[in-house]
Coordinates of N, CA and C in Angstrom, one line a residue:
M1 N -2.7 17.6 8.1 CA -3.5 18.7 7.7 C -4.2 19.3 9.0
V2 N -4.3 20.6 9.1 CA -4.9 21.2 10.2 C -6.4 21.0 10.2
K3 N -7.0 21.2 9.1 CA -8.5 21.0 9.0 C -8.7 19.9 7.9
K4 N -9.8 19.1 8.1 CA -10.2 18.1 7.1 C -10.8 18.9 6.0
P5 N -10.1 18.7 4.8 CA -10.7 19.4 3.6 C -11.9 18.7 3.1
R6 N -12.8 19.5 2.5 CA -13.9 18.9 1.8 C -13.5 18.4 0.3
L7 N -12.6 19.2 -0.2 CA -12.1 18.9 -1.6 C -10.6 19.1 -1.7
L8 N -10.0 18.1 -2.4 CA -8.5 18.2 -2.7 C -8.3 18.1 -4.2
L9 N -7.5 19.0 -4.7 CA -7.2 18.9 -6.1 C -5.7 18.4 -6.2
L10 N -5.5 17.3 -6.8 CA -4.2 16.6 -6.8 C -3.6 16.6 -8.2
D11 N -2.4 17.2 -8.4 CA -1.8 17.2 -9.7 C -0.5 16.3 -9.6
E12 N -0.7 15.1 -10.1 CA 0.4 14.0 -10.0 C 1.0 13.9 -8.6
P13 N 0.1 13.5 -7.6 CA 0.6 13.5 -6.2 C 1.8 12.5 -5.9
T14 N 2.1 11.6 -6.9 CA 3.2 10.7 -6.6 C 4.4 10.9 -7.5
A15 N 4.4 12.0 -8.3 CA 5.5 12.3 -9.2 C 6.8 12.4 -8.4
S16 N 7.8 11.8 -8.8 CA 9.2 11.8 -8.2 C 9.2 11.3 -6.8
L17 N 8.3 10.5 -6.4 CA 8.3 9.9 -5.0 C 8.9 8.5 -5.0
D18 N 9.6 8.1 -4.0 CA 10.0 6.7 -3.8 C 8.8 5.9 -3.4
N19 N 9.0 4.6 -3.4 CA 7.9 3.7 -3.0 C 7.4 3.9 -1.6
Q20 N 8.3 4.1 -0.7 CA 7.8 4.4 0.7 C 7.0 5.6 0.8
S21 N 7.3 6.7 0.1 CA 6.6 7.9 0.1 C 5.2 7.7 -0.6
K22 N 5.2 6.9 -1.7 CA 3.9 6.6 -2.3 C 3.0 5.9 -1.4
I23 N 3.5 5.0 -0.6 CA 2.6 4.3 0.3 C 2.0 5.2 1.3
Y24 N 2.8 6.2 1.8 CA 2.4 7.2 2.8 C 1.3 8.0 2.2
V25 N 1.5 8.5 0.9 CA 0.5 9.3 0.2 C -0.8 8.5 0.1
K26 N -0.7 7.3 -0.3 CA -1.9 6.4 -0.5 C -2.6 6.3 0.8
E27 N -1.9 6.0 1.9 CA -2.6 5.9 3.2 C -3.4 7.1 3.5
K28 N -2.7 8.3 3.3 CA -3.4 9.6 3.7 C -4.6 9.8 2.8
M29 N -4.4 9.5 1.5 CA -5.6 9.7 0.6 C -6.7 8.8 1.0
L30 N -6.5 7.6 1.3 CA -7.5 6.6 1.7 C -8.2 7.1 3.0
E31 N -7.4 7.6 3.9 CA -7.9 8.1 5.2 C -8.8 9.3 4.9
L32 N -8.4 10.2 4.1 CA -9.2 11.4 3.8 C -10.5 11.0 3.1
K33 N -10.4 10.0 2.2 CA -11.5 9.5 1.4 C -12.5 8.9 2.4
S34 N -12.1 8.1 3.4 CA -13.0 7.5 4.3 C -13.7 8.5 5.2
Q35 N -13.1 9.7 5.3 CA -13.7 10.8 6.1 C -14.6 11.7 5.3
G36 N -14.8 11.4 4.0 CA -15.7 12.1 3.1 C -15.1 13.2 2.3
T37 N -13.8 13.2 2.2 CA -13.1 14.2 1.4 C -13.2 13.8 -0.1
T38 N -13.6 14.7 -1.0 CA -13.7 14.5 -2.4 C -12.3 14.9 -3.0
M39 N -11.8 14.1 -3.8 CA -10.5 14.3 -4.5 C -10.6 14.3 -6.0
I40 N -10.0 15.3 -6.6 CA -10.0 15.3 -8.1 C -8.5 15.3 -8.4
G41 N -8.0 14.3 -9.2 CA -6.6 14.2 -9.4 C -6.3 13.9 -10.9
I42 N -5.1 14.3 -11.2 CA -4.5 14.0 -12.5 C -3.3 13.0 -12.2
F43 N -3.4 11.9 -12.8 CA -2.4 10.8 -12.5 C -1.8 10.3 -13.8
H44 N -0.5 10.1 -13.8 CA 0.2 9.4 -14.8 C 0.7 8.0 -14.3
D45 N 0.6 7.9 -13.0 CA 0.9 6.6 -12.4 C -0.4 5.8 -12.3
I46 N -0.7 5.1 -13.3 CA -2.0 4.4 -13.4 C -2.1 3.3 -12.4
E47 N -1.1 2.6 -12.1 CA -1.2 1.5 -11.1 C -1.5 2.1 -9.7
F48 N -0.9 3.2 -9.3 CA -1.3 3.9 -8.1 C -2.7 4.4 -8.1
M49 N -3.0 5.1 -9.2 CA -4.4 5.6 -9.4 C -5.5 4.6 -9.1
E50 N -5.3 3.4 -9.7 CA -6.3 2.4 -9.6 C -6.5 1.9 -8.2
T51 N -5.6 2.2 -7.3 CA -5.7 1.7 -5.9 C -6.5 2.8 -5.0
V52 N -6.7 4.0 -5.5 CA -7.4 5.0 -4.7 C -8.6 5.6 -5.3
I53 N -9.0 5.3 -6.5 CA -10.1 6.0 -7.2 C -11.4 5.3 -7.1
D54 N -12.5 6.0 -7.3 CA -13.8 5.5 -7.4 C -14.4 5.6 -8.8
K55 N -14.0 6.7 -9.5 CA -14.4 6.9 -10.9 C -13.3 7.4 -11.7
T56 N -13.3 7.2 -13.0 CA -12.4 7.7 -13.9 C -13.1 8.6 -14.9
F57 N -12.4 9.6 -15.3 CA -12.9 10.5 -16.4 C -11.8 10.7 -17.3
T58 N -12.1 10.8 -18.6 CA -11.1 11.0 -19.6 C -11.3 12.4 -20.3
M59 N -10.3 13.1 -20.6 CA -10.4 14.4 -21.3 C -9.7 14.2 -22.6
A60 N -10.4 14.5 -23.7 CA -9.8 14.4 -25.0 C -10.4 15.5 -25.9
K61 N -9.5 16.3 -26.5 CA -10.0 17.3 -27.4 C -11.0 18.3 -26.8
G62 N -10.7 18.6 -25.5 CA -11.6 19.5 -24.8 C -12.9 19.0 -24.2
T63 N -13.1 17.7 -24.4 CA -14.3 17.0 -23.9 C -14.0 16.0 -22.8
I64 N -14.8 16.1 -21.7 CA -14.6 15.2 -20.6 C -15.7 14.1 -20.7
S65 N -15.3 12.9 -20.5 CA -16.3 11.8 -20.5 C -16.0 10.8 -19.4
E66 N -17.0 10.2 -18.8 CA -16.8 9.3 -17.7 C -16.4 8.0 -18.4
S67 N -15.3 7.4 -17.9 CA -14.7 6.2 -18.4 C -15.2 5.0 -17.7
G68 N -15.4 5.1 -16.4 CA -15.8 3.9 -15.7 C -15.8 4.1 -14.2
V69 N -16.2 3.1 -13.5 CA -16.2 3.1 -12.0 C -15.2 2.0 -11.6
A70 N -14.4 2.4 -10.6 CA -13.4 1.4 -10.1 C -14.0 0.4 -9.2

């Protein structure tokens, strides 16, 4: 990335990636996180998600609720 973003919106960042690419994405996400970047993501890969998140939110029937803190 040319500039460090303050916010990243991620829509299934690991969809269709092989394991090596997932590791690379995870490393970059954790690096950006350590630099203060806020990330909001939609994940279907729950195992991956649990390694990079601080909080989870659930959306059901148009309502968003906090599910927990990782």
